[in-house]
Short mmCIF file of C-alpha atoms and ligand atoms in Angstrom, two decimals:
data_model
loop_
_atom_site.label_atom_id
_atom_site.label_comp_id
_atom_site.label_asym_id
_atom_site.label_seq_id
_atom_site.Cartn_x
_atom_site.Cartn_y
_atom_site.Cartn_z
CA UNK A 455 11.76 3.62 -0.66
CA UNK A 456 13.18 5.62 -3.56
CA UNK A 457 13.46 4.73 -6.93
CA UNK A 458 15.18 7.23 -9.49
CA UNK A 459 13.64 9.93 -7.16
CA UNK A 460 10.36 8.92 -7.62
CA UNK A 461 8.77 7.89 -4.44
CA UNK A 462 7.06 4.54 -4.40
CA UNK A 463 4.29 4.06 -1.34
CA UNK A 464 4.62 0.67 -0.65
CA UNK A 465 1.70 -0.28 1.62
CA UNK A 466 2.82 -4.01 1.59
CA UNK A 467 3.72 -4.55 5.86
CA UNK A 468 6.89 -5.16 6.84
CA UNK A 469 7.45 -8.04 9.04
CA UNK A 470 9.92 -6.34 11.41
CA UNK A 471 7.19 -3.25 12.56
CA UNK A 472 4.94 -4.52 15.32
CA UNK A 473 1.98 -2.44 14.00
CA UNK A 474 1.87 -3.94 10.32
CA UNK A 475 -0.86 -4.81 9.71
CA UNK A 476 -1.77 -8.76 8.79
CA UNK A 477 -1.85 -9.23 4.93
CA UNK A 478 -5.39 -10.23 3.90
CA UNK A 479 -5.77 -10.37 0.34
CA UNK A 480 -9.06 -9.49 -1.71
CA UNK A 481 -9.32 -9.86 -5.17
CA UNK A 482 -12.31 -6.68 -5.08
CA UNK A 483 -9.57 -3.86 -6.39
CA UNK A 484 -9.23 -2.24 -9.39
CA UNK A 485 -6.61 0.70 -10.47
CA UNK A 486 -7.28 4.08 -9.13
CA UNK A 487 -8.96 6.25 -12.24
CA UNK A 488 -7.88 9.23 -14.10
CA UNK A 489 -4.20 9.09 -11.97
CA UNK A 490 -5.69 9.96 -8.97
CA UNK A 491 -4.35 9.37 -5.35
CA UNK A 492 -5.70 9.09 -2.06
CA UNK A 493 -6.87 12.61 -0.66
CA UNK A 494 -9.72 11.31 1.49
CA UNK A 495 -9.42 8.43 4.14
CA UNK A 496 -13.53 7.04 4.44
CA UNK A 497 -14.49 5.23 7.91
CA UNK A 498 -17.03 2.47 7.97
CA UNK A 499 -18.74 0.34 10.38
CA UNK A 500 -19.05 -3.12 8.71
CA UNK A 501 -21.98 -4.04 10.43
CA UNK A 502 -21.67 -7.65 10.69
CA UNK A 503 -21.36 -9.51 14.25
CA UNK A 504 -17.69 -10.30 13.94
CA UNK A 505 -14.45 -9.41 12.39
CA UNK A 506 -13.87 -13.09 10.59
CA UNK A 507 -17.66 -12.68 8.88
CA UNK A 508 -16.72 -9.26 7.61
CA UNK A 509 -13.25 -10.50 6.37
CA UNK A 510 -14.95 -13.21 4.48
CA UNK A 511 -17.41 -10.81 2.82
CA UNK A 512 -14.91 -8.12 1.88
CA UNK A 513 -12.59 -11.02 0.35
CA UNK A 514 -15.71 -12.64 -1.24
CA UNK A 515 -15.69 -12.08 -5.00
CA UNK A 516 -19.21 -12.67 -5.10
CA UNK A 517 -20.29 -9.77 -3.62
CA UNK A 518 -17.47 -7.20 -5.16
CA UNK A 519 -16.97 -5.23 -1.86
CA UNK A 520 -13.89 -4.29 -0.29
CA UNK A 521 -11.56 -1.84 2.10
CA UNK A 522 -8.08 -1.56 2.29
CA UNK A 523 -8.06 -1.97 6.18
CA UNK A 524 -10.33 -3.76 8.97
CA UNK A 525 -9.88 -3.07 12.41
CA UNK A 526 -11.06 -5.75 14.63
CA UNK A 527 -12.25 -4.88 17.77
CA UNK A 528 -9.91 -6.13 19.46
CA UNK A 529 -7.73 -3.68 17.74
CA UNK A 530 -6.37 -6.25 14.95
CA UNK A 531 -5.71 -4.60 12.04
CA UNK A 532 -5.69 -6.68 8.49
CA UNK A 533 -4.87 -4.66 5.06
CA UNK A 534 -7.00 -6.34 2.44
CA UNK A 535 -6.16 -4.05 -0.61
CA UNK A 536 -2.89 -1.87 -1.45
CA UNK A 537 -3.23 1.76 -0.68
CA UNK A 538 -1.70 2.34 -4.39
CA UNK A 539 -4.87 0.61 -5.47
CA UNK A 540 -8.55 1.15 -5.52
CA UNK A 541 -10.86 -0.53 -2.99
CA UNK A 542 -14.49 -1.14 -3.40
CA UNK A 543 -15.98 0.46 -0.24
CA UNK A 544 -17.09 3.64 -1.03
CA UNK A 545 -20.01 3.42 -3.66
CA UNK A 546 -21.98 6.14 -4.82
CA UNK A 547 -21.71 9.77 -3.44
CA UNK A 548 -19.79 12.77 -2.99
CA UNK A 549 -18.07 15.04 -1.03
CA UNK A 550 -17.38 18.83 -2.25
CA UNK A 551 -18.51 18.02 -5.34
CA UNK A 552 -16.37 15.43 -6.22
CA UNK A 553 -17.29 11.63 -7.40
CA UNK A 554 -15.61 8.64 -7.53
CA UNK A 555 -14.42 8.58 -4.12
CA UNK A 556 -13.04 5.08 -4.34
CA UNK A 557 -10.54 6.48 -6.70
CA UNK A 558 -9.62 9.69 -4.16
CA UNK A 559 -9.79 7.53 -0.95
CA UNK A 560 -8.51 4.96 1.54
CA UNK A 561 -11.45 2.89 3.11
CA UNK A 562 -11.26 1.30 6.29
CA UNK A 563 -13.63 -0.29 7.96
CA UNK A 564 -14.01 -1.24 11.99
CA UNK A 565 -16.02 -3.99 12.71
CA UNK A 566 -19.24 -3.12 14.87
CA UNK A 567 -22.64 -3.75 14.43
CA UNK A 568 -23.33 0.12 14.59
CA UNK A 569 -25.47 -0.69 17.69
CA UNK A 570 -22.79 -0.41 20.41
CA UNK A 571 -19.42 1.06 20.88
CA UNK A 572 -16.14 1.09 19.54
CA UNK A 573 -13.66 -0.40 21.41
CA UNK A 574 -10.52 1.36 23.24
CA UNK A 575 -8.14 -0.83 21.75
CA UNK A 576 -9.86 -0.35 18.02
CA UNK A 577 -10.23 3.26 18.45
CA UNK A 578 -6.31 3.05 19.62
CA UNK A 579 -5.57 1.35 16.17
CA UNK A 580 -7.50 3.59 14.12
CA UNK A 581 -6.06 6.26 15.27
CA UNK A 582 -2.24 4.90 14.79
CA UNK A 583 -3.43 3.88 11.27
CA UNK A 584 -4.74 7.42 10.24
CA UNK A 585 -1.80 9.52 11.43
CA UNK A 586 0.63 7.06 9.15
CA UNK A 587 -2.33 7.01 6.15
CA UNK A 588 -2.39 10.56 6.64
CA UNK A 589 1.52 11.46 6.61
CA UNK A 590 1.88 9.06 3.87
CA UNK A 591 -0.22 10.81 1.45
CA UNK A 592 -0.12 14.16 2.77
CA UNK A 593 -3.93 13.95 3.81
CA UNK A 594 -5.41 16.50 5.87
CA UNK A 595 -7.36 16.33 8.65
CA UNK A 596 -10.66 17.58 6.51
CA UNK A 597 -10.02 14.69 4.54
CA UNK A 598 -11.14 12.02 7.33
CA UNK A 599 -14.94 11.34 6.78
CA UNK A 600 -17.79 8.80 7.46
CA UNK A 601 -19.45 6.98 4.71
CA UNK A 602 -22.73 8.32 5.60
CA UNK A 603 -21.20 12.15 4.79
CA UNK A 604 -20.42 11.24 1.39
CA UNK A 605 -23.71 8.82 0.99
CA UNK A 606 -26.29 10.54 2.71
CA UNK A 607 -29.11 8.88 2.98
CA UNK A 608 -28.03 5.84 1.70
CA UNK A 609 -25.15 4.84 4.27
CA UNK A 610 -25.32 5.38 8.51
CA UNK A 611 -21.73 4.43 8.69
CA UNK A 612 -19.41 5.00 11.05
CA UNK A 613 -23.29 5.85 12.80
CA UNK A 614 -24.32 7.48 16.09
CA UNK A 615 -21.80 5.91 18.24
CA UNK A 616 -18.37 6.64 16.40
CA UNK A 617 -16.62 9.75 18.65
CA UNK A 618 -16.10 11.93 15.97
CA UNK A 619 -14.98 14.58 18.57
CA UNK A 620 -12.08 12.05 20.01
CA UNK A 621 -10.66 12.44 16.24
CA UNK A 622 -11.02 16.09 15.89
CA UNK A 623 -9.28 16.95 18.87
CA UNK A 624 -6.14 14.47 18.10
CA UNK A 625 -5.87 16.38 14.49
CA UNK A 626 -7.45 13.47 12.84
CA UNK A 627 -10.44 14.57 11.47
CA UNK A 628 -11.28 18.56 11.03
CA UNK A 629 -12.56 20.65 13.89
CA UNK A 630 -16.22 21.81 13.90
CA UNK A 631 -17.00 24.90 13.92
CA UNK A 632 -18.22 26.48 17.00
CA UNK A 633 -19.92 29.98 15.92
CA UNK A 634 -23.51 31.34 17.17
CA UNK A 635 -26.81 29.22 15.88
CA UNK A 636 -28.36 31.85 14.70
CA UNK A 637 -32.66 31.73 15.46
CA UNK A 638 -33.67 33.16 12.41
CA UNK A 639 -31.71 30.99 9.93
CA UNK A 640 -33.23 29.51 7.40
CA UNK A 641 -33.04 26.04 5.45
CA UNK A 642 -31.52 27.36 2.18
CA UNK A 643 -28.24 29.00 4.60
CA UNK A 644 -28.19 25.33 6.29
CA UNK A 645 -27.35 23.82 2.39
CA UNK A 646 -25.11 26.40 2.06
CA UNK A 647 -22.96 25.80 5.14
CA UNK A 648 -23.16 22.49 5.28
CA UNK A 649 -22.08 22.73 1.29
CA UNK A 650 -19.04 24.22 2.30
CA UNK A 651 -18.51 21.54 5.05
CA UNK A 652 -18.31 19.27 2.18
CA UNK A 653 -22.00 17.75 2.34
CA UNK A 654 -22.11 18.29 -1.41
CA UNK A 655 -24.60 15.16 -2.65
CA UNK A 656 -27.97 16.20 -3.63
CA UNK A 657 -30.65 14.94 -1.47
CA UNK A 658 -33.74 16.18 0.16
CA UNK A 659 -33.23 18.66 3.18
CA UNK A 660 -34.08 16.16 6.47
CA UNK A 661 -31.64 13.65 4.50
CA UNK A 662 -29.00 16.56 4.37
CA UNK A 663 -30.17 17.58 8.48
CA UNK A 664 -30.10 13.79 9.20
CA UNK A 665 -26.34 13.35 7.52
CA UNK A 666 -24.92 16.21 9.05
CA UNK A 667 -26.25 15.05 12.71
CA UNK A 668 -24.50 12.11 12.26
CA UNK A 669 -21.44 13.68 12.01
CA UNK A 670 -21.66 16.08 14.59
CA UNK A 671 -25.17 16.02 16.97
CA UNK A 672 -26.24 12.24 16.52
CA UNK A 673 -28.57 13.29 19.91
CA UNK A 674 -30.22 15.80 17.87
CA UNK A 675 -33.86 14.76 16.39
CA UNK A 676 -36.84 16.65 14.92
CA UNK A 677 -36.96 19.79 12.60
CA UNK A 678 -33.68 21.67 11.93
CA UNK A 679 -32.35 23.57 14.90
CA UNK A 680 -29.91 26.63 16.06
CA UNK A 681 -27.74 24.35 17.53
CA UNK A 682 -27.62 22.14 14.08
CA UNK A 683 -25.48 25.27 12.78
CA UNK A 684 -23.15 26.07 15.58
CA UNK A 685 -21.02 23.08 13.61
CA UNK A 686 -20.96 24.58 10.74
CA UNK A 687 -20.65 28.07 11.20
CA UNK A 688 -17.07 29.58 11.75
CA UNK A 689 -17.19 32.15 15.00
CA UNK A 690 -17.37 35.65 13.56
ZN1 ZN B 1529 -19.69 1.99 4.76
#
């Protein structure tokens, strides 16, 4: 709606749109900081063994977590927190040098243990819920990540089995790059690409190799590869 021109996102559902999502309040929200709004949309895996245990956690004041959406996998989507406001999800990190990210993001979550796959139907929902987060706030596809980009290290999340490439080629997350893996590259030009992917947080180079597999080669294993820069490197 419009108010004296001023757009005003309300993220409350509407009872009359067959995709609104069910209202599922948590008290774990705070206001965004410094005026900022949602540029990045963060995707978890809540790693519990149902959506109702995961519900109850991210609800739980006790334990001061929280998302602003939870796909089931079924495909039921709940909306915990407003978008307007800021959801406890993301934790420590960064992406392109920026911090805070609960303040820049929308979190949602999908529950999965991380040890099997995501569901049609939830991967059906998630994908409805992005293209509306993403029109709504004028979010880019380069600003759909995993929790483990932005945490490396510390978070797996959306892990090995999330189809990362299912996103990329509806528009929903950005496109790896497909140039040459060069055999002579070394580690240093690995930081610097997958810098300017966004893989900004400081950590140790097999945490940064390990991070960036996640996203793109979760097959891959052992010491850094050609084929662990083809992702990252634009085609010349
Ligand atoms: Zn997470």
């Amino acid at each position: 709606m419009h108010v004296a021109g001023i757009q005003v996102h309300s993220a409350v559902p509407s009872t009359t749109d067959p995709q609104a999502p069910i209202w599922h309040a948590s008290p774990n929200y705070g206001p965004r900081r410094d005026g900022l709004k949602p540029s990045l949309i963060v995707l978890h895996y809540t790693a519990m063994n149902s959506a109702q245990e995961a519900l109850d956690r991210l609800c739980d004041p006790v334990h001061e977590i929280s998302a602003h959406y939870l796909i089931g996998g079924d495909g039921t989507l709940w909306q915990l927190v407003r978008e307007e406001d800021r959801a406890w999800h993301a934790g420590a990190g960064e992406w392109h040098g920026q911090s805070d990210i609960n303040s820049r993001s929308i979190g949602v979550e999908l529950d999965n243990t991380g040890k099997h796959p995501f569901s049609e139907p939830q991967m059906q929902r998630l994908e409805k819920l992005l293209h509306k987060i993403m029109h709504r706030w004028t979010i880019q596809p380069n600003g759909v990540i995993g929790h483990s980009d932005m945490a490396p290290g510390r978070k797996f999340d959306p892990g090995p089995r999330f189809d990362w490439l299912r996103l990329e080629r509806n528009a929903l997350a950005a496109s790896r790059e497909q140039g040459d893996g060069r055999q002579d590259a070394p580690q240093d030009r690995f930081r610097t690409l997958a810098q300017a992917a966004g893989f900004s947080a400081e950590v140790d180079d097999e945490t940064l190799l390990n991070a960036v597999r996640l996203r793109y080669r979760p097959w891959g294993k052992g010491p850094l590869r050609p084929a662990d820069f083809a992702p990252l490197t634009p085609q010349s």
